[in-house]
Amino acid sequence: MAANASLLQFVHRRRRGAELFLLILALVVGIGAYASVGLGVNGEVPTNIVGYGGWLVALVIAAHVVVRLVAPYADPVLLPIVAALNGLGLAVIHRLDLAEDTGRADQQLIWMTVGVVLFVATLVLLPDHRLLARFTYTSGLAALVLLILPMLPVIGNEVNGARIWIALGPFNFQPGEVAKVLLVITFAGYLVVHRDALALAGRRVLFVDFPRGRDLGPILVMWGISLSILILQKDLGSSLLFFGLFLIMLYVATERPGWLVVGGLLFFGGAAVAFRIFGHVQQRVEIWLDPFADRDGDGYQLVQAVYGFAWGGLTGRGLGQGMPSRVPESESDFIMAAIGEELGLTAVIAVLLLYGLIVERALRAALISRDGFGKLVATGLAGVLALQVFVVIGGVTRLIPLTGLTTPFLSYGGSSLVANWAIIALLLRISDQARRPVPEITEESEDPDLLQTQIVKAVPK
């Protein structure tokens, strides 16, 4: 037993040591990109590099120390990847600030601080992710309230045609970013309890077992909510995100491909009807199909992004050497266009690989999790990040129509950044719980009577 304990301590120290080394590399990326922006634009290193770098180092090291103390068995790769993406995003936003004379990078650094504080609070106050299962329906109700808030006449705020914001004094807040986390908890808690019933097969068509008609209620409800978001809030991205999230978690919980077929039919059917009826959906599709038809009007943003990608080529123009500010909303929805122009296709692929690693590590946490609730929560959070990256970058690169979501950890925006830091905290908590050694039976428990009692208690009713 002593040897096993020593081995576990050695593995634990190596895991956290690897995390610290990767965090140093992430800081080199973030601070180095910030310095490169100053050299490219002004020919000198920014005068505030010490203060900026010190703040960034303090945030990252604080997060690392908390993980080391309260989640020592957590995944060692997630936090460094997030730190690298967030640091690169801050540098690109600073580059756009210099071109447009704004102070968004300083605001984003403040929002990163809030995100790290929430990250720390989540890890400290949530010792076991299974406690969240108690709030299954409370989380669902809170998510619905948050989704309704932008529709209220006083605090609801419409930005760029989508009514997904609420105004709280001088701040604009996007409640859908918090709602996506709450919905993951709700879906996981519901599916853990009802997955056996939802997994029952109905009619078999072409080697696919379709669900029973009586079990279609949950997916129809979620489909209706997604269509309501598309119609009332004019938000194509959130509509796709929420319905896709539920469909992924439903398939993972039941292992029934029939649900994917039903969900796909509902999605494409709803999209076809929405295209026929609603003008804003038609406009998005037309811009996607031929942005050059109205290059100085509705297609201007996408056309400039395509030109930026083409001008950047394989290695980019260099930070501070391009003209990414020609793309409207380049600091938020189209930040990948700015990266593609100044850092090239190589950097775009590197960013995509980093997102792929986040999703892979989240799915690995789901695979090794010992409880069904943790498996579904980790899968749902991985699905949220994967879907969001796909619809954002797919829209910027003309793979799919534009959706209006932000790129996680890169784009300017407080509500998105804070919510995504909370997602990483939950993933670290699940991976820590999954990797913890199983408590060994003590000498006292080796008594035959006690062992028999334990076995009897372990038998399910």
Coordinates of C-alpha atoms in Angstrom, one line a residue:
M1 CA 0.0 0.0 0.0
A2 CA 2.9 2.4 0.8
A3 CA 4.5 1.6 -2.5
N4 CA 1.2 2.3 -4.3
A5 CA 0.8 5.6 -2.5
S6 CA 4.3 6.7 -3.4
L7 CA 3.7 5.8 -7.0
L8 CA 0.5 7.8 -7.1
Q9 CA 2.3 10.8 -5.6
F10 CA 5.0 10.6 -8.2
V11 CA 2.5 10.4 -11.1
H12 CA 0.6 13.3 -9.6
R13 CA 3.7 15.5 -9.4
R14 CA 4.7 14.7 -13.0
R15 CA 1.2 15.6 -14.2
R16 CA 1.2 19.0 -12.5
G17 CA 4.9 19.5 -13.5
A18 CA 3.9 18.9 -17.2
E19 CA 1.0 21.4 -16.8
L20 CA 3.4 24.0 -15.5
F21 CA 5.8 23.5 -18.4
L22 CA 3.0 23.8 -20.9
L23 CA 1.7 26.9 -19.2
I24 CA 5.1 28.5 -19.6
L25 CA 5.0 27.8 -23.3
A26 CA 1.4 29.2 -23.5
L27 CA 2.6 32.4 -21.8
V28 CA 5.4 32.7 -24.3
V29 CA 2.8 32.5 -27.1
G30 CA 0.5 35.1 -25.5
I31 CA 3.2 37.6 -24.4
G32 CA 5.3 37.1 -27.5
A33 CA 2.4 37.8 -29.7
Y34 CA 1.6 40.9 -27.8
A35 CA 5.2 42.1 -28.2
S36 CA 5.2 41.2 -31.9
V37 CA 2.1 43.4 -32.4
G38 CA 3.9 46.4 -31.0
L39 CA 7.0 45.7 -33.1
G40 CA 4.9 45.3 -36.3
V41 CA 2.8 48.4 -35.8
N42 CA 5.0 50.9 -34.0
G43 CA 8.5 49.3 -34.5
E44 CA 9.0 48.9 -30.7
V45 CA 7.9 46.6 -27.9
P46 CA 4.8 48.0 -26.1
T47 CA 5.7 50.2 -23.1
N48 CA 3.1 48.3 -21.0
I49 CA 4.6 44.9 -21.8
V50 CA 5.8 44.4 -18.2
G51 CA 2.4 45.2 -16.6
Y52 CA 0.4 43.3 -19.2
G53 CA 2.7 40.3 -19.0
G54 CA 2.8 40.3 -15.2
W55 CA -1.0 40.4 -15.1
L56 CA -1.3 37.5 -17.5
V57 CA 1.4 35.5 -15.6
A58 CA -0.4 36.1 -12.3
L59 CA -3.7 34.9 -13.7
V60 CA -2.3 31.7 -15.2
I61 CA -0.1 30.8 -12.2
A62 CA -3.0 31.4 -9.8
A63 CA -5.2 29.0 -11.9
H64 CA -2.4 26.5 -11.9
V65 CA -1.9 26.7 -8.1
V66 CA -5.6 26.2 -7.4
V67 CA -5.7 23.1 -9.7
R68 CA -2.6 21.7 -8.0
L69 CA -4.3 22.2 -4.6
V70 CA -7.9 21.2 -5.1
A71 CA -7.8 19.1 -8.3
P72 CA -4.4 17.4 -8.3
Y73 CA -5.4 14.5 -10.6
A74 CA -7.0 16.7 -13.3
D75 CA -6.1 16.7 -16.9
P76 CA -2.7 18.6 -17.3
V77 CA -3.4 19.7 -20.9
L78 CA -6.6 21.7 -20.8
L79 CA -5.5 24.7 -18.8
P80 CA -2.3 25.4 -20.9
I81 CA -4.4 25.2 -24.2
V82 CA -6.9 27.6 -22.9
A83 CA -4.2 30.0 -21.7
A84 CA -2.5 29.9 -25.1
L85 CA -5.8 30.6 -26.9
N86 CA -6.8 33.4 -24.5
G87 CA -3.3 35.0 -24.8
L88 CA -3.4 34.9 -28.6
G89 CA -6.9 36.3 -28.6
L90 CA -5.8 39.2 -26.4
A91 CA -2.8 40.0 -28.7
V92 CA -5.0 40.0 -31.8
I93 CA -7.6 42.2 -30.1
H94 CA -4.8 44.6 -29.2
R95 CA -3.6 44.6 -32.8
L96 CA -7.1 45.7 -33.9
D97 CA -7.2 48.3 -31.1
L98 CA -4.1 50.0 -32.5
A99 CA -5.8 50.1 -35.9
E100 CA -9.2 51.4 -34.7
D101 CA -8.0 53.4 -31.5
T102 CA -10.1 51.5 -29.0
G103 CA -9.4 49.9 -25.6
R104 CA -11.0 46.5 -26.1
A105 CA -7.9 44.5 -25.2
D106 CA -7.8 46.1 -21.7
Q107 CA -11.5 45.3 -21.2
Q108 CA -10.9 41.7 -22.4
L109 CA -8.1 41.3 -19.9
I110 CA -10.5 42.3 -17.2
W111 CA -13.0 39.8 -18.4
M112 CA -10.3 37.1 -18.4
T113 CA -9.7 38.0 -14.8
V114 CA -13.4 37.5 -14.0
G115 CA -13.3 34.2 -15.9
V116 CA -10.3 33.0 -13.9
V117 CA -12.0 34.0 -10.7
L118 CA -15.1 32.0 -11.7
F119 CA -12.8 29.1 -12.7
V120 CA -11.2 29.1 -9.3
A121 CA -14.6 29.5 -7.5
T122 CA -16.0 26.5 -9.4
L123 CA -13.1 24.2 -8.5
V124 CA -13.1 25.3 -4.9
L125 CA -16.8 25.3 -4.2
L126 CA -17.6 22.2 -6.3
P127 CA -15.6 19.3 -4.7
D128 CA -17.7 16.7 -6.7
H129 CA -19.4 17.3 -10.0
R130 CA -22.2 14.8 -9.1
L131 CA -23.6 17.5 -6.7
L132 CA -24.9 19.3 -9.8
A133 CA -27.3 16.4 -10.5
R134 CA -29.4 17.7 -7.6
F135 CA -30.1 20.9 -9.7
T136 CA -31.3 19.2 -12.9
Y137 CA -34.6 20.8 -13.2
T138 CA -33.6 24.0 -11.4
S139 CA -30.8 24.5 -14.1
G140 CA -33.4 23.9 -16.8
L141 CA -35.7 26.5 -15.5
A142 CA -32.9 29.0 -15.0
A143 CA -31.8 28.3 -18.6
L144 CA -35.2 29.0 -20.0
V145 CA -35.5 32.3 -18.0
L146 CA -32.1 33.4 -19.3
L147 CA -33.2 32.6 -22.9
I148 CA -36.4 34.6 -22.4
L149 CA -34.7 37.7 -20.9
P150 CA -33.6 39.2 -24.2
M151 CA -37.2 39.3 -25.4
L152 CA -38.3 41.5 -22.5
P153 CA -39.0 45.1 -23.6
V154 CA -36.9 47.0 -21.0
I155 CA -33.7 45.1 -20.7
G156 CA -33.7 43.2 -24.0
N157 CA -31.2 44.6 -26.5
E158 CA -30.8 43.9 -30.3
V159 CA -27.3 43.9 -31.7
N160 CA -26.6 43.3 -35.4
G161 CA -30.1 42.1 -36.0
A162 CA -30.1 39.4 -33.3
R163 CA -32.0 39.9 -30.0
I164 CA -29.8 37.9 -27.8
W165 CA -28.4 40.6 -25.4
I166 CA -29.6 42.2 -22.2
A167 CA -28.5 45.6 -21.0
L168 CA -27.4 45.9 -17.4
G169 CA -26.5 49.5 -17.0
P170 CA -23.3 50.2 -19.1
F171 CA -22.8 46.5 -19.7
N172 CA -24.3 44.2 -22.4
F173 CA -24.6 40.6 -21.3
Q174 CA -25.4 37.5 -23.5
P175 CA -27.5 35.2 -21.3
G176 CA -27.3 32.4 -23.8
E177 CA -23.7 31.8 -22.9
V178 CA -24.7 30.9 -19.4
A179 CA -27.7 29.0 -20.6
K180 CA -25.6 26.6 -22.6
V181 CA -23.8 25.4 -19.5
L182 CA -27.1 25.1 -17.5
L183 CA -28.6 23.1 -20.4
V184 CA -25.8 20.6 -20.3
I185 CA -26.4 20.0 -16.6
T186 CA -30.2 19.7 -17.3
F187 CA -29.8 17.3 -20.2
A188 CA -27.3 15.1 -18.3
G189 CA -29.4 14.8 -15.2
Y190 CA -32.6 14.0 -17.3
L191 CA -30.9 11.5 -19.6
V192 CA -29.2 9.6 -16.8
V193 CA -32.7 8.9 -15.3
H194 CA -34.6 8.3 -18.5
R195 CA -32.1 6.9 -20.9
D196 CA -33.3 3.3 -20.5
A197 CA -36.8 4.2 -21.6
L198 CA -35.5 6.4 -24.5
A199 CA -33.2 3.6 -25.6
L200 CA -36.2 1.2 -26.3
A201 CA -36.5 0.4 -30.0
G202 CA -39.6 1.0 -32.0
R203 CA -40.1 0.3 -35.7
R204 CA -37.0 -0.9 -37.6
V205 CA -36.4 0.7 -41.1
L206 CA -33.4 -0.1 -43.2
F207 CA -31.3 -1.6 -40.4
V208 CA -32.0 1.4 -38.1
D209 CA -34.2 1.1 -35.0
F210 CA -36.3 4.2 -34.7
P211 CA -37.5 5.4 -31.3
R212 CA -41.1 4.8 -30.2
G213 CA -43.6 7.5 -30.9
R214 CA -44.3 8.0 -27.2
D215 CA -40.7 8.9 -26.6
L216 CA -40.4 11.7 -29.1
G217 CA -41.6 14.3 -26.6
P218 CA -38.2 15.6 -25.3
I219 CA -36.7 16.0 -28.8
L220 CA -39.8 17.7 -30.1
V221 CA -39.7 20.1 -27.1
M222 CA -36.1 21.0 -27.8
W223 CA -36.8 21.4 -31.5
G224 CA -39.6 23.8 -30.7
I225 CA -37.3 25.8 -28.3
S226 CA -34.6 26.0 -31.0
L227 CA -37.1 27.2 -33.7
S228 CA -38.3 29.8 -31.2
I229 CA -34.8 31.1 -30.8
L230 CA -34.4 31.2 -34.6
I231 CA -37.7 33.0 -35.1
L232 CA -38.0 35.3 -32.2
Q233 CA -34.4 36.2 -31.5
K234 CA -33.1 35.8 -35.1
D235 CA -30.2 33.8 -33.8
L236 CA -29.3 31.0 -36.1
G237 CA -26.1 30.1 -34.2
S238 CA -27.7 29.5 -30.8
S239 CA -30.6 27.6 -32.4
L240 CA -28.2 25.2 -34.0
L241 CA -26.0 25.0 -30.9
F242 CA -28.8 24.1 -28.5
F243 CA -30.5 21.5 -30.7
G244 CA -27.2 19.9 -31.8
L245 CA -26.1 19.7 -28.1
F246 CA -29.3 17.9 -27.1
L247 CA -29.1 15.5 -30.1
I248 CA -25.4 14.6 -29.3
M249 CA -26.2 13.9 -25.6
L250 CA -29.3 11.9 -26.5
Y251 CA -27.4 9.7 -28.9
V252 CA -24.5 9.2 -26.4
A253 CA -27.0 8.3 -23.6
T254 CA -29.1 5.9 -25.6
E255 CA -26.6 4.6 -28.3
R256 CA -29.5 4.6 -30.8
P257 CA -28.6 5.9 -34.3
G258 CA -32.4 6.3 -34.9
W259 CA -32.3 9.5 -32.7
L260 CA -29.7 11.0 -35.1
V261 CA -32.0 10.3 -38.1
V262 CA -35.0 11.8 -36.4
G263 CA -33.0 14.8 -35.2
G264 CA -31.5 15.3 -38.6
L265 CA -35.0 15.2 -40.3
L266 CA -36.4 17.7 -37.8
F267 CA -33.4 20.0 -38.2
F268 CA -33.4 20.1 -42.0
G269 CA -37.2 20.3 -42.1
G270 CA -37.2 23.2 -39.8
A271 CA -34.4 24.9 -41.6
A272 CA -36.2 24.5 -45.0
V273 CA -39.4 26.0 -43.5
A274 CA -37.5 28.9 -41.9
F275 CA -35.8 29.6 -45.2
R276 CA -39.1 29.8 -47.0
I277 CA -40.8 32.1 -44.4
F278 CA -38.2 34.3 -42.7
G279 CA -36.2 36.9 -44.6
H280 CA -33.2 37.0 -42.3
V281 CA -32.6 33.3 -42.9
Q282 CA -32.9 33.8 -46.6
Q283 CA -30.4 36.7 -46.4
R284 CA -27.8 34.5 -44.5
V285 CA -28.1 31.7 -47.1
E286 CA -27.8 34.1 -50.1
I287 CA -24.7 35.7 -48.6
W288 CA -23.2 32.3 -48.1
L289 CA -23.9 31.1 -51.6
D290 CA -22.7 34.3 -53.4
P291 CA -21.2 37.0 -51.2
F292 CA -19.8 38.8 -54.2
A293 CA -23.2 39.5 -55.6
D294 CA -23.5 42.3 -53.0
R295 CA -19.9 42.9 -52.1
D296 CA -20.4 46.5 -51.0
G297 CA -23.6 45.7 -49.0
D298 CA -24.7 42.6 -47.1
G299 CA -21.8 40.5 -48.4
Y300 CA -19.1 43.1 -47.6
Q301 CA -18.0 41.4 -44.3
L302 CA -17.6 37.9 -45.8
V303 CA -15.9 39.2 -48.9
Q304 CA -13.3 41.1 -46.9
A305 CA -12.7 38.0 -44.8
V306 CA -12.1 35.9 -47.9
Y307 CA -9.7 38.5 -49.3
G308 CA -7.9 38.6 -45.9
F309 CA -7.4 34.8 -45.9
A310 CA -6.1 34.9 -49.5
W311 CA -3.7 37.8 -48.8
G312 CA -2.4 36.0 -45.7
G313 CA -1.5 32.9 -47.6
L314 CA 0.4 30.1 -45.8
T315 CA 2.5 32.1 -43.3
G316 CA 0.6 35.4 -43.1
R317 CA 1.7 39.0 -43.5
G318 CA 3.0 39.2 -39.9
L319 CA 1.3 40.7 -36.8
G320 CA 0.8 44.4 -37.5
Q321 CA 1.5 44.1 -41.2
G322 CA -2.0 43.4 -42.6
M323 CA -5.3 45.2 -42.7
P324 CA -7.6 43.1 -40.6
S325 CA -9.6 46.1 -39.5
R326 CA -11.2 46.2 -42.9
V327 CA -13.4 43.3 -41.8
P328 CA -16.4 44.5 -39.7
E329 CA -16.6 42.8 -36.3
S330 CA -13.1 41.4 -36.8
E331 CA -12.6 41.4 -33.0
S332 CA -15.5 39.1 -32.3
D333 CA -17.3 37.0 -35.0
F334 CA -14.5 37.3 -37.6
I335 CA -11.3 37.1 -35.4
M336 CA -10.2 34.0 -37.3
A337 CA -10.1 36.2 -40.5
A338 CA -7.6 38.5 -38.7
I339 CA -5.5 35.5 -37.6
G340 CA -5.6 34.1 -41.1
E341 CA -4.5 37.4 -42.7
E342 CA -1.6 38.2 -40.4
L343 CA -0.5 34.7 -39.2
G344 CA -1.6 32.7 -42.2
L345 CA -3.1 29.3 -42.8
T346 CA -0.4 27.7 -40.6
A347 CA -1.8 29.6 -37.5
V348 CA -5.4 28.8 -38.4
I349 CA -4.6 25.1 -38.6
A350 CA -2.7 25.3 -35.3
V351 CA -5.7 27.0 -33.6
L352 CA -8.0 24.3 -35.0
L353 CA -5.7 21.6 -33.6
L354 CA -5.8 23.3 -30.2
Y355 CA -9.6 23.3 -30.2
G356 CA -9.5 19.6 -31.3
L357 CA -7.3 18.8 -28.4
I358 CA -9.7 20.5 -26.0
V359 CA -12.6 18.4 -27.4
E360 CA -10.4 15.2 -27.3
R361 CA -9.4 15.7 -23.6
A362 CA -13.0 16.4 -22.7
L363 CA -14.1 13.2 -24.4
R364 CA -11.3 11.3 -22.7
A365 CA -12.6 12.6 -19.3
A366 CA -16.0 11.3 -20.3
L367 CA -14.7 7.9 -21.2
I368 CA -12.8 7.4 -17.9
S369 CA -15.5 9.0 -15.7
R370 CA -17.0 6.4 -13.3
D371 CA -20.5 7.8 -13.2
G372 CA -23.1 8.3 -16.0
F373 CA -23.8 11.9 -15.0
G374 CA -20.1 12.8 -15.3
K375 CA -19.9 11.1 -18.7
L376 CA -22.8 13.0 -20.1
V377 CA -21.7 16.4 -18.7
A378 CA -18.2 16.0 -20.1
T379 CA -19.6 14.9 -23.4
G380 CA -22.1 17.8 -23.5
L381 CA -19.4 20.3 -22.7
A382 CA -17.2 18.8 -25.4
G383 CA -20.1 19.0 -27.8
V384 CA -20.8 22.7 -26.9
L385 CA -17.2 23.7 -27.7
A386 CA -17.0 21.6 -30.9
L387 CA -20.3 22.8 -32.3
Q388 CA -19.5 26.5 -31.5
V389 CA -16.1 26.3 -33.2
F390 CA -17.6 24.5 -36.2
V391 CA -20.4 27.0 -36.8
V392 CA -18.2 30.1 -36.2
I393 CA -15.2 29.1 -38.3
G394 CA -17.4 27.3 -40.8
G395 CA -19.3 30.6 -41.3
V396 CA -16.1 32.7 -41.7
T397 CA -14.6 30.3 -44.2
R398 CA -17.9 29.9 -46.2
L399 CA -18.4 26.3 -45.3
I400 CA -21.8 27.0 -43.8
P401 CA -23.9 30.2 -43.5
L402 CA -22.9 32.8 -41.0
T403 CA -24.3 32.2 -37.5
G404 CA -23.1 35.1 -35.3
L405 CA -21.5 33.1 -32.5
T406 CA -18.1 34.0 -31.0
T407 CA -14.9 31.9 -31.2
P408 CA -14.2 30.5 -27.7
F409 CA -11.4 32.1 -25.8
L410 CA -10.3 34.2 -28.9
S411 CA -13.1 36.6 -29.6
Y412 CA -13.8 39.8 -27.8
G413 CA -16.8 39.4 -25.4
G414 CA -17.1 39.0 -21.7
S415 CA -20.1 36.7 -21.3
S416 CA -18.6 34.1 -23.7
L417 CA -15.2 34.2 -22.2
V418 CA -16.4 33.9 -18.6
A419 CA -18.8 31.0 -19.5
N420 CA -16.0 29.1 -21.3
W421 CA -13.7 29.4 -18.3
A422 CA -16.4 27.8 -16.2
I423 CA -16.7 25.0 -18.8
I424 CA -13.0 24.3 -18.4
A425 CA -13.3 24.2 -14.6
L426 CA -16.1 21.6 -14.9
L427 CA -14.1 19.5 -17.2
L428 CA -11.1 19.6 -14.9
R429 CA -13.3 18.7 -11.9
I430 CA -14.7 15.7 -13.8
S431 CA -11.3 14.5 -15.0
D432 CA -9.9 14.9 -11.4
Q433 CA -12.7 12.8 -10.0
A434 CA -12.2 10.1 -12.7
R435 CA -8.4 9.9 -12.2
R436 CA -8.5 9.7 -8.4
P437 CA -7.5 6.4 -7.0
V438 CA -10.3 4.2 -5.7
P439 CA -10.2 4.0 -1.9
E440 CA -8.6 0.8 -0.8
I441 CA -10.2 -1.6 1.7
T442 CA -8.6 -1.1 5.1
E443 CA -7.5 -3.9 7.5
E444 CA -10.6 -3.3 9.5
S445 CA -12.9 -4.0 6.5
E446 CA -11.1 -7.4 5.9
D447 CA -13.3 -8.9 8.6
P448 CA -15.6 -11.5 6.8
D449 CA -18.7 -10.1 8.5
L450 CA -17.9 -6.5 7.4
L451 CA -17.2 -7.7 3.8
Q452 CA -20.5 -9.5 3.7
T453 CA -22.2 -6.4 4.9
Q454 CA -20.5 -4.3 2.2
I455 CA -21.4 -6.7 -0.5
V456 CA -25.1 -6.8 0.6
K457 CA -25.2 -3.0 0.5
A458 CA -23.7 -2.9 -3.0
V459 CA -26.4 -5.1 -4.4
P460 CA -28.9 -2.8 -6.3
K461 CA -32.5 -3.1 -5.4

